[in-house]
Short mmCIF file of N, CA and C in Angstrom, two decimals:
data_model
loop_
_atom_site.label_atom_id
_atom_site.label_comp_id
_atom_site.label_asym_id
_atom_site.label_seq_id
_atom_site.Cartn_x
_atom_site.Cartn_y
_atom_site.Cartn_z
N MET A 1229 -68.80 135.64 -80.11
CA MET A 1229 -68.44 135.66 -78.69
C MET A 1229 -69.69 135.97 -77.84
N ILE A 1230 -69.86 135.25 -76.78
CA ILE A 1230 -71.00 135.43 -75.89
C ILE A 1230 -70.69 136.59 -74.94
N ASN A 1231 -71.64 137.52 -74.80
CA ASN A 1231 -71.37 138.61 -73.86
C ASN A 1231 -71.55 138.12 -72.43
N GLN A 1232 -71.01 138.88 -71.50
CA GLN A 1232 -71.04 138.45 -70.09
C GLN A 1232 -72.45 138.30 -69.55
N ASP A 1233 -73.35 139.21 -69.90
CA ASP A 1233 -74.71 139.09 -69.40
C ASP A 1233 -75.33 137.77 -69.80
N GLU A 1234 -75.16 137.37 -71.05
CA GLU A 1234 -75.71 136.09 -71.50
C GLU A 1234 -75.03 134.93 -70.80
N GLN A 1235 -73.74 135.01 -70.60
CA GLN A 1235 -72.99 133.94 -69.92
C GLN A 1235 -73.52 133.74 -68.50
N PHE A 1236 -73.65 134.81 -67.75
CA PHE A 1236 -74.09 134.69 -66.36
C PHE A 1236 -75.58 134.36 -66.26
N LEU A 1237 -76.37 134.86 -67.20
CA LEU A 1237 -77.79 134.52 -67.21
C LEU A 1237 -77.97 133.04 -67.51
N ARG A 1238 -77.17 132.50 -68.39
CA ARG A 1238 -77.23 131.05 -68.66
C ARG A 1238 -76.84 130.25 -67.42
N GLU A 1239 -75.93 130.76 -66.63
CA GLU A 1239 -75.56 130.09 -65.37
C GLU A 1239 -76.77 130.08 -64.42
N ALA A 1240 -77.50 131.19 -64.34
CA ALA A 1240 -78.70 131.26 -63.50
C ALA A 1240 -79.76 130.28 -64.01
N ILE A 1241 -79.92 130.21 -65.32
CA ILE A 1241 -80.90 129.28 -65.91
C ILE A 1241 -80.50 127.84 -65.62
N GLN A 1242 -79.21 127.54 -65.68
CA GLN A 1242 -78.75 126.18 -65.38
C GLN A 1242 -78.99 125.84 -63.91
N LEU A 1243 -78.78 126.82 -63.02
CA LEU A 1243 -79.08 126.59 -61.59
C LEU A 1243 -80.57 126.31 -61.39
N ALA A 1244 -81.42 127.00 -62.15
CA ALA A 1244 -82.86 126.75 -62.07
C ALA A 1244 -83.16 125.30 -62.45
N ARG A 1245 -82.55 124.87 -63.52
CA ARG A 1245 -82.77 123.50 -64.01
C ARG A 1245 -82.24 122.48 -62.98
N GLU A 1246 -81.04 122.71 -62.47
CA GLU A 1246 -80.44 121.78 -61.49
C GLU A 1246 -81.27 121.71 -60.21
N GLY A 1247 -81.69 122.87 -59.71
CA GLY A 1247 -82.49 122.88 -58.49
C GLY A 1247 -83.80 122.15 -58.66
N MET A 1248 -84.40 122.33 -59.82
CA MET A 1248 -85.68 121.67 -60.12
C MET A 1248 -85.49 120.16 -60.23
N THR A 1249 -84.49 119.72 -60.99
CA THR A 1249 -84.32 118.29 -61.24
C THR A 1249 -83.77 117.54 -60.02
N THR A 1250 -83.14 118.24 -59.09
CA THR A 1250 -82.64 117.58 -57.88
C THR A 1250 -83.62 117.68 -56.72
N GLY A 1251 -84.80 118.25 -56.98
CA GLY A 1251 -85.84 118.30 -55.95
C GLY A 1251 -85.65 119.37 -54.91
N GLN A 1252 -84.83 120.38 -55.19
CA GLN A 1252 -84.64 121.45 -54.20
C GLN A 1252 -85.81 122.42 -54.15
N GLY A 1253 -86.45 122.61 -55.31
CA GLY A 1253 -87.57 123.54 -55.35
C GLY A 1253 -87.99 123.81 -56.77
N GLY A 1254 -88.64 124.95 -56.96
CA GLY A 1254 -89.16 125.32 -58.26
C GLY A 1254 -88.08 125.71 -59.25
N PRO A 1255 -88.46 125.97 -60.50
CA PRO A 1255 -87.52 126.19 -61.60
C PRO A 1255 -86.98 127.62 -61.67
N PHE A 1256 -86.25 128.01 -60.63
CA PHE A 1256 -85.70 129.36 -60.58
C PHE A 1256 -84.25 129.31 -60.12
N GLY A 1257 -83.40 130.13 -60.75
CA GLY A 1257 -81.99 130.20 -60.37
C GLY A 1257 -81.49 131.63 -60.43
N SER A 1258 -80.42 131.89 -59.71
CA SER A 1258 -79.87 133.24 -59.66
C SER A 1258 -78.38 133.18 -59.34
N VAL A 1259 -77.62 134.08 -59.94
CA VAL A 1259 -76.23 134.28 -59.58
C VAL A 1259 -75.99 135.77 -59.39
N ILE A 1260 -75.03 136.08 -58.56
CA ILE A 1260 -74.63 137.46 -58.33
C ILE A 1260 -73.16 137.58 -58.70
N VAL A 1261 -72.86 138.60 -59.49
CA VAL A 1261 -71.53 138.76 -60.06
C VAL A 1261 -70.94 140.10 -59.65
N LYS A 1262 -69.67 140.06 -59.29
CA LYS A 1262 -68.92 141.29 -58.99
C LYS A 1262 -67.59 141.20 -59.70
N ASN A 1263 -67.25 142.22 -60.42
CA ASN A 1263 -65.98 142.28 -61.16
C ASN A 1263 -65.76 141.05 -62.02
N GLY A 1264 -66.81 140.60 -62.67
CA GLY A 1264 -66.69 139.48 -63.60
C GLY A 1264 -66.63 138.11 -62.97
N GLU A 1265 -66.81 138.01 -61.65
CA GLU A 1265 -66.77 136.72 -60.95
C GLU A 1265 -68.07 136.48 -60.20
N ILE A 1266 -68.52 135.24 -60.20
CA ILE A 1266 -69.71 134.88 -59.45
C ILE A 1266 -69.37 134.87 -57.96
N VAL A 1267 -70.10 135.66 -57.18
CA VAL A 1267 -69.87 135.74 -55.74
C VAL A 1267 -71.02 135.14 -54.94
N GLY A 1268 -72.12 134.83 -55.63
CA GLY A 1268 -73.26 134.22 -54.95
C GLY A 1268 -74.08 133.41 -55.92
N ARG A 1269 -74.59 132.28 -55.45
CA ARG A 1269 -75.40 131.38 -56.27
C ARG A 1269 -76.62 130.97 -55.46
N GLY A 1270 -77.70 130.72 -56.19
CA GLY A 1270 -78.89 130.23 -55.50
C GLY A 1270 -79.88 129.63 -56.46
N CYS A 1271 -80.52 128.58 -56.02
CA CYS A 1271 -81.67 128.03 -56.73
C CYS A 1271 -82.82 128.03 -55.73
N ASN A 1272 -84.02 127.95 -56.24
CA ASN A 1272 -85.18 127.92 -55.38
C ASN A 1272 -85.11 126.70 -54.47
N GLN A 1273 -85.29 126.92 -53.16
CA GLN A 1273 -85.22 125.85 -52.16
C GLN A 1273 -86.44 125.85 -51.26
N VAL A 1274 -87.54 126.39 -51.75
CA VAL A 1274 -88.74 126.52 -50.94
C VAL A 1274 -89.21 125.18 -50.40
N THR A 1275 -89.36 124.19 -51.28
CA THR A 1275 -89.94 122.92 -50.84
C THR A 1275 -88.96 122.04 -50.09
N SER A 1276 -87.68 122.13 -50.40
CA SER A 1276 -86.71 121.27 -49.72
C SER A 1276 -86.34 121.79 -48.33
N THR A 1277 -86.55 123.07 -48.08
CA THR A 1277 -86.21 123.65 -46.78
C THR A 1277 -87.45 124.07 -45.99
N ASN A 1278 -88.63 123.90 -46.60
CA ASN A 1278 -89.88 124.37 -45.99
C ASN A 1278 -89.78 125.84 -45.60
N ASP A 1279 -89.17 126.62 -46.48
CA ASP A 1279 -88.96 128.05 -46.25
C ASP A 1279 -89.55 128.82 -47.43
N PRO A 1280 -90.69 129.48 -47.24
CA PRO A 1280 -91.31 130.20 -48.35
C PRO A 1280 -90.50 131.39 -48.83
N THR A 1281 -89.47 131.79 -48.08
CA THR A 1281 -88.61 132.90 -48.51
C THR A 1281 -87.37 132.42 -49.26
N ALA A 1282 -87.20 131.13 -49.42
CA ALA A 1282 -85.99 130.59 -50.04
C ALA A 1282 -86.08 130.60 -51.56
N HIS A 1283 -86.45 131.74 -52.10
CA HIS A 1283 -86.44 131.92 -53.55
C HIS A 1283 -85.00 132.04 -54.02
N ALA A 1284 -84.76 131.76 -55.28
CA ALA A 1284 -83.40 131.73 -55.81
C ALA A 1284 -82.65 133.04 -55.56
N GLU A 1285 -83.32 134.16 -55.78
CA GLU A 1285 -82.64 135.45 -55.60
C GLU A 1285 -82.26 135.68 -54.15
N VAL A 1286 -83.13 135.31 -53.23
CA VAL A 1286 -82.84 135.49 -51.80
C VAL A 1286 -81.69 134.57 -51.38
N VAL A 1287 -81.71 133.34 -51.86
CA VAL A 1287 -80.62 132.40 -51.55
C VAL A 1287 -79.30 132.95 -52.10
N ALA A 1288 -79.32 133.47 -53.32
CA ALA A 1288 -78.11 134.03 -53.93
C ALA A 1288 -77.63 135.27 -53.18
N ILE A 1289 -78.55 136.12 -52.75
CA ILE A 1289 -78.17 137.31 -51.98
C ILE A 1289 -77.51 136.90 -50.68
N ARG A 1290 -78.09 135.94 -49.99
CA ARG A 1290 -77.50 135.48 -48.73
C ARG A 1290 -76.11 134.91 -48.95
N ASP A 1291 -75.95 134.13 -50.03
CA ASP A 1291 -74.65 133.54 -50.34
C ASP A 1291 -73.62 134.62 -50.68
N ALA A 1292 -74.01 135.57 -51.52
CA ALA A 1292 -73.08 136.64 -51.90
C ALA A 1292 -72.68 137.49 -50.71
N CYS A 1293 -73.63 137.85 -49.88
CA CYS A 1293 -73.32 138.68 -48.70
C CYS A 1293 -72.39 137.94 -47.74
N ARG A 1294 -72.63 136.65 -47.57
CA ARG A 1294 -71.76 135.84 -46.72
C ARG A 1294 -70.35 135.80 -47.31
N ASN A 1295 -70.26 135.56 -48.61
CA ASN A 1295 -68.95 135.46 -49.27
C ASN A 1295 -68.19 136.78 -49.31
N LEU A 1296 -68.92 137.89 -49.43
CA LEU A 1296 -68.28 139.20 -49.51
C LEU A 1296 -68.11 139.86 -48.14
N GLY A 1297 -68.76 139.30 -47.12
CA GLY A 1297 -68.65 139.88 -45.78
C GLY A 1297 -69.34 141.24 -45.66
N THR A 1298 -70.47 141.39 -46.33
CA THR A 1298 -71.19 142.65 -46.30
C THR A 1298 -72.68 142.39 -46.45
N PHE A 1299 -73.48 143.39 -46.09
CA PHE A 1299 -74.92 143.25 -46.25
C PHE A 1299 -75.44 144.05 -47.44
N GLN A 1300 -74.52 144.63 -48.20
CA GLN A 1300 -74.91 145.38 -49.39
C GLN A 1300 -74.08 144.91 -50.57
N LEU A 1301 -74.69 144.90 -51.73
CA LEU A 1301 -74.06 144.35 -52.92
C LEU A 1301 -73.71 145.42 -53.94
N ASP A 1302 -73.12 146.51 -53.46
CA ASP A 1302 -72.69 147.59 -54.35
C ASP A 1302 -71.76 147.03 -55.41
N GLY A 1303 -71.93 147.48 -56.63
CA GLY A 1303 -71.05 147.05 -57.71
C GLY A 1303 -71.34 145.66 -58.24
N CYS A 1304 -72.42 145.04 -57.78
CA CYS A 1304 -72.77 143.69 -58.22
C CYS A 1304 -73.93 143.73 -59.21
N THR A 1305 -74.01 142.69 -60.01
CA THR A 1305 -75.16 142.47 -60.88
C THR A 1305 -75.83 141.17 -60.45
N LEU A 1306 -77.14 141.21 -60.30
CA LEU A 1306 -77.91 140.02 -59.97
C LEU A 1306 -78.52 139.50 -61.26
N TYR A 1307 -78.27 138.24 -61.56
CA TYR A 1307 -78.85 137.55 -62.72
C TYR A 1307 -79.87 136.57 -62.20
N ALA A 1308 -81.06 136.57 -62.79
CA ALA A 1308 -82.13 135.68 -62.36
C ALA A 1308 -82.75 135.04 -63.59
N SER A 1309 -83.06 133.77 -63.47
CA SER A 1309 -83.66 133.05 -64.60
C SER A 1309 -85.03 133.60 -64.96
N CYS A 1310 -85.67 134.30 -64.00
CA CYS A 1310 -86.99 134.86 -64.23
C CYS A 1310 -87.08 136.22 -63.55
N GLU A 1311 -87.94 137.05 -64.05
CA GLU A 1311 -88.19 138.36 -63.44
C GLU A 1311 -88.52 138.17 -61.95
N PRO A 1312 -87.85 138.89 -61.06
CA PRO A 1312 -88.07 138.69 -59.63
C PRO A 1312 -89.50 139.00 -59.19
N CYS A 1313 -89.98 138.18 -58.26
CA CYS A 1313 -91.30 138.39 -57.67
C CYS A 1313 -91.24 139.60 -56.72
N PRO A 1314 -92.38 140.06 -56.22
CA PRO A 1314 -92.36 141.23 -55.32
C PRO A 1314 -91.48 141.04 -54.08
N MET A 1315 -91.50 139.86 -53.47
CA MET A 1315 -90.66 139.63 -52.30
C MET A 1315 -89.19 139.74 -52.66
N CYS A 1316 -88.80 139.08 -53.74
CA CYS A 1316 -87.40 139.11 -54.16
C CYS A 1316 -86.98 140.51 -54.57
N LEU A 1317 -87.87 141.21 -55.24
CA LEU A 1317 -87.54 142.56 -55.65
C LEU A 1317 -87.29 143.44 -54.42
N GLY A 1318 -88.09 143.26 -53.38
CA GLY A 1318 -87.86 143.98 -52.13
C GLY A 1318 -86.49 143.64 -51.54
N ALA A 1319 -86.15 142.36 -51.51
CA ALA A 1319 -84.85 141.94 -50.98
C ALA A 1319 -83.72 142.50 -51.83
N ILE A 1320 -83.92 142.49 -53.14
CA ILE A 1320 -82.90 143.01 -54.05
C ILE A 1320 -82.67 144.50 -53.79
N TYR A 1321 -83.74 145.26 -53.64
CA TYR A 1321 -83.58 146.68 -53.37
C TYR A 1321 -82.87 146.92 -52.04
N TRP A 1322 -83.15 146.09 -51.02
CA TRP A 1322 -82.44 146.23 -49.75
C TRP A 1322 -80.95 145.90 -49.91
N ALA A 1323 -80.64 144.93 -50.75
CA ALA A 1323 -79.24 144.54 -50.95
C ALA A 1323 -78.48 145.54 -51.82
N ARG A 1324 -79.19 146.30 -52.63
CA ARG A 1324 -78.64 147.38 -53.44
C ARG A 1324 -77.58 146.97 -54.47
N PRO A 1325 -77.85 145.95 -55.28
CA PRO A 1325 -76.91 145.70 -56.39
C PRO A 1325 -77.03 146.83 -57.41
N SER A 1326 -76.07 146.90 -58.30
CA SER A 1326 -76.07 147.96 -59.31
C SER A 1326 -77.10 147.73 -60.40
N ARG A 1327 -77.39 146.46 -60.68
CA ARG A 1327 -78.34 146.17 -61.75
C ARG A 1327 -78.87 144.76 -61.64
N ILE A 1328 -79.95 144.49 -62.41
CA ILE A 1328 -80.60 143.19 -62.47
C ILE A 1328 -80.73 142.80 -63.93
N VAL A 1329 -80.41 141.55 -64.24
CA VAL A 1329 -80.64 141.00 -65.58
C VAL A 1329 -81.44 139.72 -65.38
N TYR A 1330 -82.56 139.58 -66.12
CA TYR A 1330 -83.39 138.39 -65.94
C TYR A 1330 -83.78 137.79 -67.28
N GLY A 1331 -84.18 136.53 -67.23
CA GLY A 1331 -84.57 135.80 -68.43
C GLY A 1331 -86.05 135.91 -68.72
N ALA A 1332 -86.84 135.01 -68.17
CA ALA A 1332 -88.28 134.97 -68.43
C ALA A 1332 -89.00 136.10 -67.71
N PHE A 1333 -90.18 136.46 -68.24
CA PHE A 1333 -91.04 137.44 -67.57
C PHE A 1333 -91.88 136.75 -66.50
N HIS A 1334 -92.41 137.54 -65.56
CA HIS A 1334 -93.23 136.95 -64.50
C HIS A 1334 -94.47 136.27 -65.06
N TYR A 1335 -94.99 136.72 -66.17
CA TYR A 1335 -96.17 136.06 -66.75
C TYR A 1335 -95.79 134.73 -67.40
N ASP A 1336 -94.51 134.53 -67.74
CA ASP A 1336 -94.07 133.21 -68.19
C ASP A 1336 -94.11 132.23 -67.02
N ALA A 1337 -93.70 132.70 -65.84
CA ALA A 1337 -93.76 131.86 -64.64
C ALA A 1337 -95.21 131.54 -64.28
N ALA A 1338 -96.10 132.49 -64.49
CA ALA A 1338 -97.52 132.26 -64.20
C ALA A 1338 -98.06 131.10 -65.04
N ARG A 1339 -97.61 131.00 -66.27
CA ARG A 1339 -98.04 129.91 -67.15
C ARG A 1339 -97.66 128.55 -66.56
N ALA A 1340 -96.56 128.51 -65.79
CA ALA A 1340 -96.10 127.28 -65.16
C ALA A 1340 -96.67 127.09 -63.75
N GLY A 1341 -97.59 127.97 -63.35
CA GLY A 1341 -98.22 127.82 -62.04
C GLY A 1341 -97.65 128.72 -60.96
N PHE A 1342 -96.72 129.60 -61.30
CA PHE A 1342 -96.10 130.50 -60.32
C PHE A 1342 -96.62 131.92 -60.57
N ASP A 1343 -97.84 132.18 -60.13
CA ASP A 1343 -98.48 133.45 -60.43
C ASP A 1343 -98.43 134.35 -59.21
N ASP A 1344 -97.68 135.44 -59.32
CA ASP A 1344 -97.58 136.39 -58.21
C ASP A 1344 -98.43 137.64 -58.44
N HIS A 1345 -99.29 137.59 -59.46
CA HIS A 1345 -100.12 138.75 -59.77
C HIS A 1345 -101.02 139.12 -58.59
N PHE A 1346 -101.48 138.13 -57.83
CA PHE A 1346 -102.35 138.42 -56.70
C PHE A 1346 -101.63 139.28 -55.66
N ILE A 1347 -100.30 139.14 -55.54
CA ILE A 1347 -99.56 139.97 -54.58
C ILE A 1347 -99.55 141.42 -55.05
N TYR A 1348 -99.28 141.63 -56.34
CA TYR A 1348 -99.34 143.00 -56.87
C TYR A 1348 -100.72 143.61 -56.61
N ASN A 1349 -101.78 142.84 -56.81
CA ASN A 1349 -103.14 143.33 -56.56
C ASN A 1349 -103.34 143.67 -55.09
N GLU A 1350 -102.83 142.82 -54.20
CA GLU A 1350 -102.98 143.06 -52.77
C GLU A 1350 -102.28 144.35 -52.35
N LEU A 1351 -101.12 144.63 -52.90
CA LEU A 1351 -100.36 145.82 -52.53
C LEU A 1351 -101.10 147.10 -52.91
N GLU A 1352 -101.93 147.03 -53.92
CA GLU A 1352 -102.67 148.21 -54.36
C GLU A 1352 -103.91 148.47 -53.51
N LYS A 1353 -104.35 147.48 -52.75
CA LYS A 1353 -105.56 147.62 -51.94
C LYS A 1353 -105.26 148.36 -50.64
N PRO A 1354 -106.26 149.06 -50.09
CA PRO A 1354 -106.09 149.59 -48.73
C PRO A 1354 -105.87 148.43 -47.75
N ARG A 1355 -105.14 148.66 -46.70
CA ARG A 1355 -104.81 147.60 -45.74
C ARG A 1355 -106.05 146.83 -45.28
N GLU A 1356 -107.12 147.55 -45.02
CA GLU A 1356 -108.32 146.90 -44.48
C GLU A 1356 -109.07 146.05 -45.50
N GLU A 1357 -108.69 146.11 -46.77
CA GLU A 1357 -109.35 145.31 -47.80
C GLU A 1357 -108.48 144.14 -48.29
N ARG A 1358 -107.33 143.95 -47.71
CA ARG A 1358 -106.44 142.88 -48.17
C ARG A 1358 -106.94 141.51 -47.72
N HIS A 1359 -106.55 140.49 -48.45
CA HIS A 1359 -106.99 139.12 -48.20
C HIS A 1359 -106.61 138.64 -46.79
N ILE A 1360 -105.40 138.92 -46.38
CA ILE A 1360 -104.95 138.57 -45.03
C ILE A 1360 -105.19 139.80 -44.15
N PRO A 1361 -106.03 139.68 -43.13
CA PRO A 1361 -106.33 140.84 -42.29
C PRO A 1361 -105.07 141.40 -41.62
N MET A 1362 -105.02 142.72 -41.55
CA MET A 1362 -103.91 143.41 -40.89
C MET A 1362 -104.49 144.26 -39.77
N GLN A 1363 -103.81 144.26 -38.62
CA GLN A 1363 -104.27 145.05 -37.49
C GLN A 1363 -103.09 145.80 -36.93
N GLN A 1364 -103.26 147.08 -36.71
CA GLN A 1364 -102.21 147.92 -36.14
C GLN A 1364 -102.51 148.15 -34.66
N SER A 1365 -101.46 148.08 -33.84
CA SER A 1365 -101.62 148.28 -32.41
C SER A 1365 -100.28 148.67 -31.80
N LEU A 1366 -100.30 149.29 -30.64
CA LEU A 1366 -99.12 149.65 -29.85
C LEU A 1366 -98.10 150.51 -30.62
N ARG A 1367 -98.61 151.45 -31.40
CA ARG A 1367 -97.71 152.29 -32.20
C ARG A 1367 -96.73 153.06 -31.34
N ASP A 1368 -97.18 153.65 -30.25
CA ASP A 1368 -96.28 154.45 -29.41
C ASP A 1368 -95.15 153.60 -28.85
N GLU A 1369 -95.48 152.41 -28.37
CA GLU A 1369 -94.45 151.52 -27.83
C GLU A 1369 -93.46 151.08 -28.92
N ALA A 1370 -94.00 150.78 -30.07
CA ALA A 1370 -93.14 150.35 -31.18
C ALA A 1370 -92.24 151.49 -31.64
N ASN A 1371 -92.74 152.70 -31.63
CA ASN A 1371 -91.96 153.86 -32.05
C ASN A 1371 -90.81 154.17 -31.10
N LEU A 1372 -90.94 153.76 -29.83
CA LEU A 1372 -89.85 153.98 -28.88
C LEU A 1372 -88.57 153.28 -29.34
N VAL A 1373 -88.71 152.12 -29.96
CA VAL A 1373 -87.52 151.40 -30.45
C VAL A 1373 -86.84 152.22 -31.54
N PHE A 1374 -87.61 152.89 -32.40
CA PHE A 1374 -87.00 153.75 -33.41
C PHE A 1374 -86.27 154.92 -32.78
N ASP A 1375 -86.85 155.49 -31.72
CA ASP A 1375 -86.17 156.57 -31.00
C ASP A 1375 -84.85 156.08 -30.41
N GLU A 1376 -84.88 154.86 -29.86
CA GLU A 1376 -83.65 154.29 -29.30
C GLU A 1376 -82.62 154.05 -30.39
N TRP A 1377 -83.07 153.62 -31.56
CA TRP A 1377 -82.16 153.41 -32.71
C TRP A 1377 -81.50 154.73 -33.12
N ILE A 1378 -82.31 155.78 -33.20
CA ILE A 1378 -81.78 157.09 -33.59
C ILE A 1378 -80.72 157.55 -32.61
N ALA A 1379 -80.92 157.28 -31.32
CA ALA A 1379 -79.98 157.70 -30.29
C ALA A 1379 -78.77 156.76 -30.15
N LEU A 1380 -78.83 155.59 -30.74
CA LEU A 1380 -77.77 154.61 -30.59
C LEU A 1380 -76.50 155.07 -31.31
N GLU A 1381 -75.44 155.23 -30.55
CA GLU A 1381 -74.19 155.74 -31.12
C GLU A 1381 -73.50 154.71 -32.03
N LYS A 1382 -73.61 153.45 -31.72
CA LYS A 1382 -72.88 152.42 -32.48
C LYS A 1382 -73.73 151.75 -33.54
N ARG A 1383 -74.78 152.40 -34.01
CA ARG A 1383 -75.63 151.78 -35.03
C ARG A 1383 -74.91 151.77 -36.38
N VAL A 1384 -75.22 150.77 -37.15
CA VAL A 1384 -74.68 150.64 -38.50
C VAL A 1384 -75.82 150.97 -39.46
N PRO A 1385 -75.77 152.14 -40.07
CA PRO A 1385 -76.87 152.50 -40.98
C PRO A 1385 -76.90 151.62 -42.22
N TYR A 1386 -78.09 151.40 -42.73
CA TYR A 1386 -78.24 150.64 -43.97
C TYR A 1386 -79.47 151.08 -44.71
#
């Protein structure tokens, strides 16, 4: 008997294959499961939508949140055909699923030309040494919005 993790991970791998062969994007797929049912699906759609954030995990998170009517995925498991990249991992942490199950390692993706190691390296550098220049300005003005958020009675914390 196939366990549920393998069943849902195979679904994510199949989405990766389908997305790739139909020209939607790279070879990545993801499903999100709650209570034994798939509530979100996604394949990489970067090239077909001209959206560099349309990674499979992000597409699946958006689909699951829309289907569940929430912005958090408590009690869900995210299955991904490959270990999530830094961007996806950030999105996953914001969505707060209970766990992640993945197939290939990120270095397997690097072998196919999807190398995110440079992002990990950039994150370790001081801001002023990063490849893309960063400039900070108007901190006091920007902080006023946070003060307004703190004072906002009808805010929805997340």
